[in-house]
Every structure is written in structure tokens, then in C-alpha cells.
C-alpha positions as a Python dict, from the first residue, in 0.01 Angstrom:
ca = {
    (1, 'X'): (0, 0, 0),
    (2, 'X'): (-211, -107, 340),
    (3, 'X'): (-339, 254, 339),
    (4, 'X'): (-450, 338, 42),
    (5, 'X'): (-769, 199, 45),
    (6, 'X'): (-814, 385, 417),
    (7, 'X'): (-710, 714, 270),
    (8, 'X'): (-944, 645, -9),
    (9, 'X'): (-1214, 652, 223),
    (10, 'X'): (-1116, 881, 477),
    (11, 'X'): (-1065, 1171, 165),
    (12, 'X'): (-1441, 1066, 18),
    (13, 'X'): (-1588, 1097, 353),
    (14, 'X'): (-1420, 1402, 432),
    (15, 'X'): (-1495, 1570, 111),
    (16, 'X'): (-1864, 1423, 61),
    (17, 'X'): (-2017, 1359, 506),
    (18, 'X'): (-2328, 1219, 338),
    (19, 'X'): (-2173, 983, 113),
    (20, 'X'): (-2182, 689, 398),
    (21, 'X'): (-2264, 616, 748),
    (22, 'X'): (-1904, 452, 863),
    (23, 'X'): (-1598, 386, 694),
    (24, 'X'): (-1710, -10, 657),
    (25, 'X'): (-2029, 169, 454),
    (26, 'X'): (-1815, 422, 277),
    (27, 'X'): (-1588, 123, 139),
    (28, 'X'): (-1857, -55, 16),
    (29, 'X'): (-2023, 151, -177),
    (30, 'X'): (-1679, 265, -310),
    (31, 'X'): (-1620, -90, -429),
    (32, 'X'): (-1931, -121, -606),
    (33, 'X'): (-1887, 184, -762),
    (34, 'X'): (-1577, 180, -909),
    (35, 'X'): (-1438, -178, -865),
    (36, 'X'): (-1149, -239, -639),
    (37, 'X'): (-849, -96, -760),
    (38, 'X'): (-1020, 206, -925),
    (39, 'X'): (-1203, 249, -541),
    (40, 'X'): (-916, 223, -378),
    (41, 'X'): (-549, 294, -551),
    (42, 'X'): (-622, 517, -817),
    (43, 'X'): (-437, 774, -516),
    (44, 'X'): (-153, 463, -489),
    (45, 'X'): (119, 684, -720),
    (46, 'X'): (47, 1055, -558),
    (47, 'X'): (84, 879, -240),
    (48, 'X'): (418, 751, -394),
    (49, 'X'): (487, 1116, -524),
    (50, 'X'): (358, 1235, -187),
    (51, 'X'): (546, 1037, 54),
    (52, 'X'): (844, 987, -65),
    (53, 'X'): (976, 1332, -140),
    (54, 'X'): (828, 1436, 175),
    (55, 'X'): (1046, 1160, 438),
    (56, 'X'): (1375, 1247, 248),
    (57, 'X'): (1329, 1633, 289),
    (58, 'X'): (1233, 1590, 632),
    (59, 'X'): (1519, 1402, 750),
    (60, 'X'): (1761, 1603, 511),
    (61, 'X'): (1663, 1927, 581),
    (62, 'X'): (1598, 1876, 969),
    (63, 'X'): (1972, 1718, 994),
    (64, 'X'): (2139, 2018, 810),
    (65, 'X'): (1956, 2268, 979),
    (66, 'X'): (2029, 2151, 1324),
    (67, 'X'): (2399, 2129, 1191),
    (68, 'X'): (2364, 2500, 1085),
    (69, 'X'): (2230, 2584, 1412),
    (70, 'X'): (2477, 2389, 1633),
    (71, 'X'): (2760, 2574, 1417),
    (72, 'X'): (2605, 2970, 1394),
    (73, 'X'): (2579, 2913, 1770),
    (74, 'X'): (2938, 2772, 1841),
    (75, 'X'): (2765, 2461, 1965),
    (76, 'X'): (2756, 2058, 1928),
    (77, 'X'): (2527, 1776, 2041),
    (78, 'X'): (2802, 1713, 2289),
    (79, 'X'): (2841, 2091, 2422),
    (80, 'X'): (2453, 2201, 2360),
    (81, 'X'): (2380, 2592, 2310),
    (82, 'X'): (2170, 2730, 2591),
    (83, 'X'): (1881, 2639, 2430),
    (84, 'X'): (1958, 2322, 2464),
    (85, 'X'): (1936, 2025, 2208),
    (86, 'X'): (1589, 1975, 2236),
    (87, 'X'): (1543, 2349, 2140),
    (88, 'X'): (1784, 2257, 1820),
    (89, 'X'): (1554, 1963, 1747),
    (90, 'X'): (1263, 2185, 1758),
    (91, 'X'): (1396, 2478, 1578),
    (92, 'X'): (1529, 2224, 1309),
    (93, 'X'): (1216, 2041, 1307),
    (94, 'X'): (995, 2331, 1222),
    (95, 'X'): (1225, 2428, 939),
    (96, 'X'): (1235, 2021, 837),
    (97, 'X'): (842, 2025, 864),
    (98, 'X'): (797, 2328, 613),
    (99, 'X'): (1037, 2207, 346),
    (100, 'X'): (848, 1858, 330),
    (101, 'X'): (528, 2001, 353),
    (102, 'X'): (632, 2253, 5),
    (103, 'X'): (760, 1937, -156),
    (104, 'X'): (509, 1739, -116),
    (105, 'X'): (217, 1942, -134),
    (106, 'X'): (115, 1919, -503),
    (107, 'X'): (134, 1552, -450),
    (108, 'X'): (-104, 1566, -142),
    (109, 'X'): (-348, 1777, -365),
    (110, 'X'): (-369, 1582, -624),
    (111, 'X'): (-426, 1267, -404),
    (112, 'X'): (-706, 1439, -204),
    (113, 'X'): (-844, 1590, -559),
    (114, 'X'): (-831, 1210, -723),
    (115, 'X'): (-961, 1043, -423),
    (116, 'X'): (-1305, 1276, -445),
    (117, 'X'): (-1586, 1108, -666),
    (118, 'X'): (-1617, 1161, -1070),
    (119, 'X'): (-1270, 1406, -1014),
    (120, 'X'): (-1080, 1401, -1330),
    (121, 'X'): (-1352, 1216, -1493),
    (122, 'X'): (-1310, 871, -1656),
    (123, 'X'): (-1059, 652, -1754),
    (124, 'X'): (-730, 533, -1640),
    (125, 'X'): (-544, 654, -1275),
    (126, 'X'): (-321, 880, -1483),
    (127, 'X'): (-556, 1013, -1765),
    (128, 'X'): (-769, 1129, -1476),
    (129, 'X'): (-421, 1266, -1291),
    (130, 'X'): (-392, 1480, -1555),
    (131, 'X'): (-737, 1638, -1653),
    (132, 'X'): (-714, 1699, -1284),
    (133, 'X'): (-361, 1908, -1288),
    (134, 'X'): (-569, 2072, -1635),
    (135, 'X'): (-875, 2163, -1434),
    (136, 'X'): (-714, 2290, -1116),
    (137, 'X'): (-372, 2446, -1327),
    (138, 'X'): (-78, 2365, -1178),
    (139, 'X'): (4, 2730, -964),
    (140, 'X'): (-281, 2612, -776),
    (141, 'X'): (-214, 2291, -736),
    (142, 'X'): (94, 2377, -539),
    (143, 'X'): (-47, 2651, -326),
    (144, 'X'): (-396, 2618, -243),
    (145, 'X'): (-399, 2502, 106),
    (146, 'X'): (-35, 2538, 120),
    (147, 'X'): (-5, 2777, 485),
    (148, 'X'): (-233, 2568, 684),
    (149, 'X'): (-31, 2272, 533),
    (150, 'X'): (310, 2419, 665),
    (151, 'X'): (172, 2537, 998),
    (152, 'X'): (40, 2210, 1078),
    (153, 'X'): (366, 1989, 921),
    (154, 'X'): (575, 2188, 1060),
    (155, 'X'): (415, 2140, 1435),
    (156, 'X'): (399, 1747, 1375),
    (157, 'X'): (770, 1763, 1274),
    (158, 'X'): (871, 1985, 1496),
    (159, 'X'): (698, 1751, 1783),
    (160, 'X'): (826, 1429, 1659),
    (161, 'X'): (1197, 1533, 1640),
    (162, 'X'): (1087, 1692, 1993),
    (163, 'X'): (984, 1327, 2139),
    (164, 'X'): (1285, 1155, 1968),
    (165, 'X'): (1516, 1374, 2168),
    (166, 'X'): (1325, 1324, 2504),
    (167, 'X'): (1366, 976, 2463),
    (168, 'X'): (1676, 934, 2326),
    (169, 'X'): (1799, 1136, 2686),
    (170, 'X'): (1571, 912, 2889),
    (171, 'X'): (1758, 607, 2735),
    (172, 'X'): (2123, 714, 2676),
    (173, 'X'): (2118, 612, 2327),
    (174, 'X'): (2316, 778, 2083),
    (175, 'X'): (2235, 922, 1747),
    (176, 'X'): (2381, 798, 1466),
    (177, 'X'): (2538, 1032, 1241),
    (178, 'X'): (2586, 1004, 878),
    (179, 'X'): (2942, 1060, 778),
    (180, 'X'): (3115, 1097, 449),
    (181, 'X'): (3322, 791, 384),
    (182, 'X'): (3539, 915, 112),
    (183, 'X'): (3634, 1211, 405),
    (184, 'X'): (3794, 946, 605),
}
């Protein structure tokens, strides 16, 4: 909700350098534009549809993998493979990164496509979510951009999961892992 108004900016700058001289400029002339919410949340529900879908696939996908990999290796957190478990969280992480960059990607599209100016024309946030999924089509919406997208999620993830097992070493903590409670 904090963001949106950022991200507003950030994706009209981005898309249009000559629009404004700052970001302070940039959300001014936004405002007077369009007023405030249609300046700065008509991109509040793809974020939604965008952020959502990509945490839970991250997390999901990252903890099965490195389950999958910890088994095909004959290996556990507690008796690592030789690549060690920061090479699981990596590995996992990469994997993690890809699958919530694919779900999430249409979502991202469309909030980088709403947040340009005059895209989808007039009217309401979702009347002009729509003309845009009619003008771009929706094969394209899910695939244009999509490699660079999954090279560079699935670095961040990768590094993040990467960091989170460097420090959780440094400390001694321990992670916690989900477990079935009708299996006990």
C-alpha cells in the first residue's frame, strides 16, 4: 500500500525519462494529472496479483526443492551433501526464483503496462486492466520479458536464501520446519 504510489512513479519515469526532473516532480505532475488514487493505485490490485502469488511460490517451491535435493542426494540439513547446505539453498533458490518469477509475471506486466501514461485508456482501474490484456493479448502478456525476468529473480532468490543460510550459521539459529500435524 506504502509503495504503490513509489512504483507508480518509478514505472512512469522509467518508461517516459523526460516526463520529470525527480521523483518529487514526477509525483506531482502525476497528481495533477490524474488525481490521487488514479496517479497512484490504479497498479494497487496487479501488485496484489503480483506479489502475492509470487512470496508463496517462492517459499513453496524453494522448501520442496531443497527437500528433493537433500533426499536425491542421501542428505539432510543435519548431515549436508558435499555441496554443502548453502549450495542446497542456492540450487533451491534458483529453482524457487524461476517459479515465482513465471507466476507472477503477467501480473508484473500488467502493473508496469497500467502504470505508463494514457495505457488502457480511460475509465476505471479495471476497465483499463482489461483493454490493456485486449491490446497486448494475453500470450504476450505472460512472456514478453519473461527470460530476463527469470535470470534476474532467480539470482535475487537464489542470493537471499544464500544470505539467510550464512547467517543463520553465523548465529546458530535453527530453521523452523513446517510439519504435517495430522502425521503426528
Amino acid at each position: 500500500i506504502f509503495l504503490c504510489p513509489y512504483e507508480a512513479c518509478r514505472i512512469r519515469l522509467v518508461s517516459e525519462p523526460t516526463y520529470a526532473d525527480s521523483m518529487a516532480g514526477c509525483a506531482s505532475k502525476m497528481m495533477a494529472e490524474s488525481g490521487f488514487v488514479g496517479a497512484f493505485y490504479s497498479g494497487f490490485v496487479p501488485i496484489l496479483f503480483k506479489q502475492i502469488p509470487y512470496t508463496m511460490a517462492k517459499f513453496a517451491v524453494q522448501g520442496q526443492t531443497a527437500e528433493s535435493i537433500y533426499a536425491s542426494l542421501g542428505a539432510s540439513p543435519e548431515n549436508p551433501p558435499a555441496i554443502g547446505n548453502l549450495g542446497v539453498s542456492l540450487a533451491s533458490g534458483v529453482v524457487a526464483g524461476v517459479a515465482a518469477a513465471i507466476i507472477s509475471h503477467p501480473a508484473d506486466t500488467l502493473l508496469s503496462k497500467i502504470n505508463k501514461g494514457g495505457a488502457g485508456g480511460s475509465g476505471g482501474m479495471f476497465s483499463r486492466m482489461g483493454n490493456i490484456v485486449a491490446e497486448t493479448g494475453f500470450y504476450t502478456l505472460c512472456t514478453q520479458g519473461l527470460g530476463a525476468r527469470c535470470v534476474m529473480i532467480g539470482t535475487l532468490t537464489a542470493g537471499q536464501f544464500g544470505i539467510f543460510d550464512i547467517i543463520m550459521g553465523m548465529t546458530g539459529a535453527k530453521k523452523f520446519q513446517f510439519r504435517d500435524p495430522s502425521a503426528h
